[in-house]
Amino acid sequence: MRQQQALLHYVTTTAARDRLAAGGLGARVWEAVDSGEIDEAAAVTLMMAFLATGMDTTILSLAAAVRLFTEHPDQWARCGPTPPSCPPTT
């Protein structure tokens, strides 16, 4: 329950409608409110769902990458001292 309250607070403050990038997914949700396709409660619920699922995906993707690099240190070595130089096929 506390996590949901924290997420709701984030969505209504830091990720508030007026702070979203034009044309982004969040802004498109609010465009749907403006056009009457959904109401504001549905918009907030969607924003919370996008954030929660996006965070899970990011965490799991990073964990998988770390695990794979530990299992294949030769691939990590290909990245060199500056990981941005890592080839995209790694």
XYZ file of C-alpha atoms in Angstrom:
90
model
C 0.000 0.000 0.000
C 2.826 2.403 0.858
C 4.456 1.742 -2.533
C 1.220 2.557 -4.333
C 0.944 5.819 -2.413
C 4.541 6.698 -3.308
C 3.879 5.897 -6.964
C 0.683 7.965 -6.951
C 2.600 10.868 -5.412
C 5.275 10.576 -8.100
C 2.724 10.445 -10.919
C 0.872 13.496 -9.617
C 3.986 15.597 -8.890
C 7.246 14.701 -10.612
C 5.532 13.077 -13.602
C 2.654 15.526 -13.632
C 0.939 16.375 -16.875
C 2.703 19.712 -17.330
C 6.129 18.126 -16.883
C 5.841 15.442 -19.571
C 7.652 15.536 -22.906
C 5.447 16.593 -25.792
C 4.497 13.624 -27.930
C 5.656 11.098 -25.343
C 3.617 8.208 -24.032
C 2.556 10.103 -20.908
C 1.499 13.141 -22.912
C -0.544 10.899 -25.196
C -2.400 9.520 -22.187
C -3.430 13.056 -21.236
C -4.418 13.778 -24.840
C -6.842 10.858 -24.497
C -8.304 12.571 -21.417
C -8.659 15.840 -23.342
C -10.463 14.091 -26.196
C -12.830 12.309 -23.790
C -11.554 8.798 -24.573
C -10.674 8.157 -20.913
C -11.194 9.978 -17.631
C -8.493 11.390 -15.340
C -8.662 8.432 -12.942
C -7.921 6.055 -15.817
C -5.036 8.283 -16.921
C -3.442 8.178 -13.474
C -3.903 4.405 -13.334
C -2.273 4.024 -16.760
C 0.649 6.247 -15.771
C 1.197 4.198 -12.623
C 1.056 0.960 -14.633
C 3.563 2.254 -17.199
C 6.009 3.235 -14.469
C 5.662 0.019 -12.476
C 6.001 -2.310 -15.453
C 8.775 -0.257 -17.006
C 10.782 -0.434 -13.801
C 10.386 -4.209 -13.579
C 11.502 -4.605 -17.187
C 14.558 -2.419 -16.624
C 15.572 -4.233 -13.448
C 15.191 -7.658 -15.038
C 17.057 -6.605 -18.194
C 19.973 -5.206 -16.217
C 20.116 -8.288 -14.008
C 20.159 -10.538 -17.074
C 22.946 -8.481 -18.656
C 25.087 -8.655 -15.518
C 24.530 -12.417 -15.279
C 25.431 -12.934 -18.928
C 28.572 -10.815 -18.637
C 29.682 -12.886 -15.633
C 29.040 -16.075 -17.587
C 30.813 -14.700 -20.679
C 33.689 -12.496 -19.454
C 35.127 -12.412 -22.986
C 32.100 -10.346 -24.024
C 32.632 -7.951 -21.120
C 36.292 -7.621 -22.146
C 35.156 -6.578 -25.634
C 33.556 -3.515 -24.093
C 36.949 -2.172 -23.107
C 37.563 0.400 -20.397
C 34.698 2.607 -21.586
C 31.462 0.600 -21.919
C 29.878 3.061 -24.391
C 32.390 1.701 -26.908
C 30.873 -1.747 -26.477
C 29.786 -3.132 -29.862
C 25.986 -3.333 -30.245
C 26.197 -7.056 -31.067
C 27.522 -7.894 -27.610
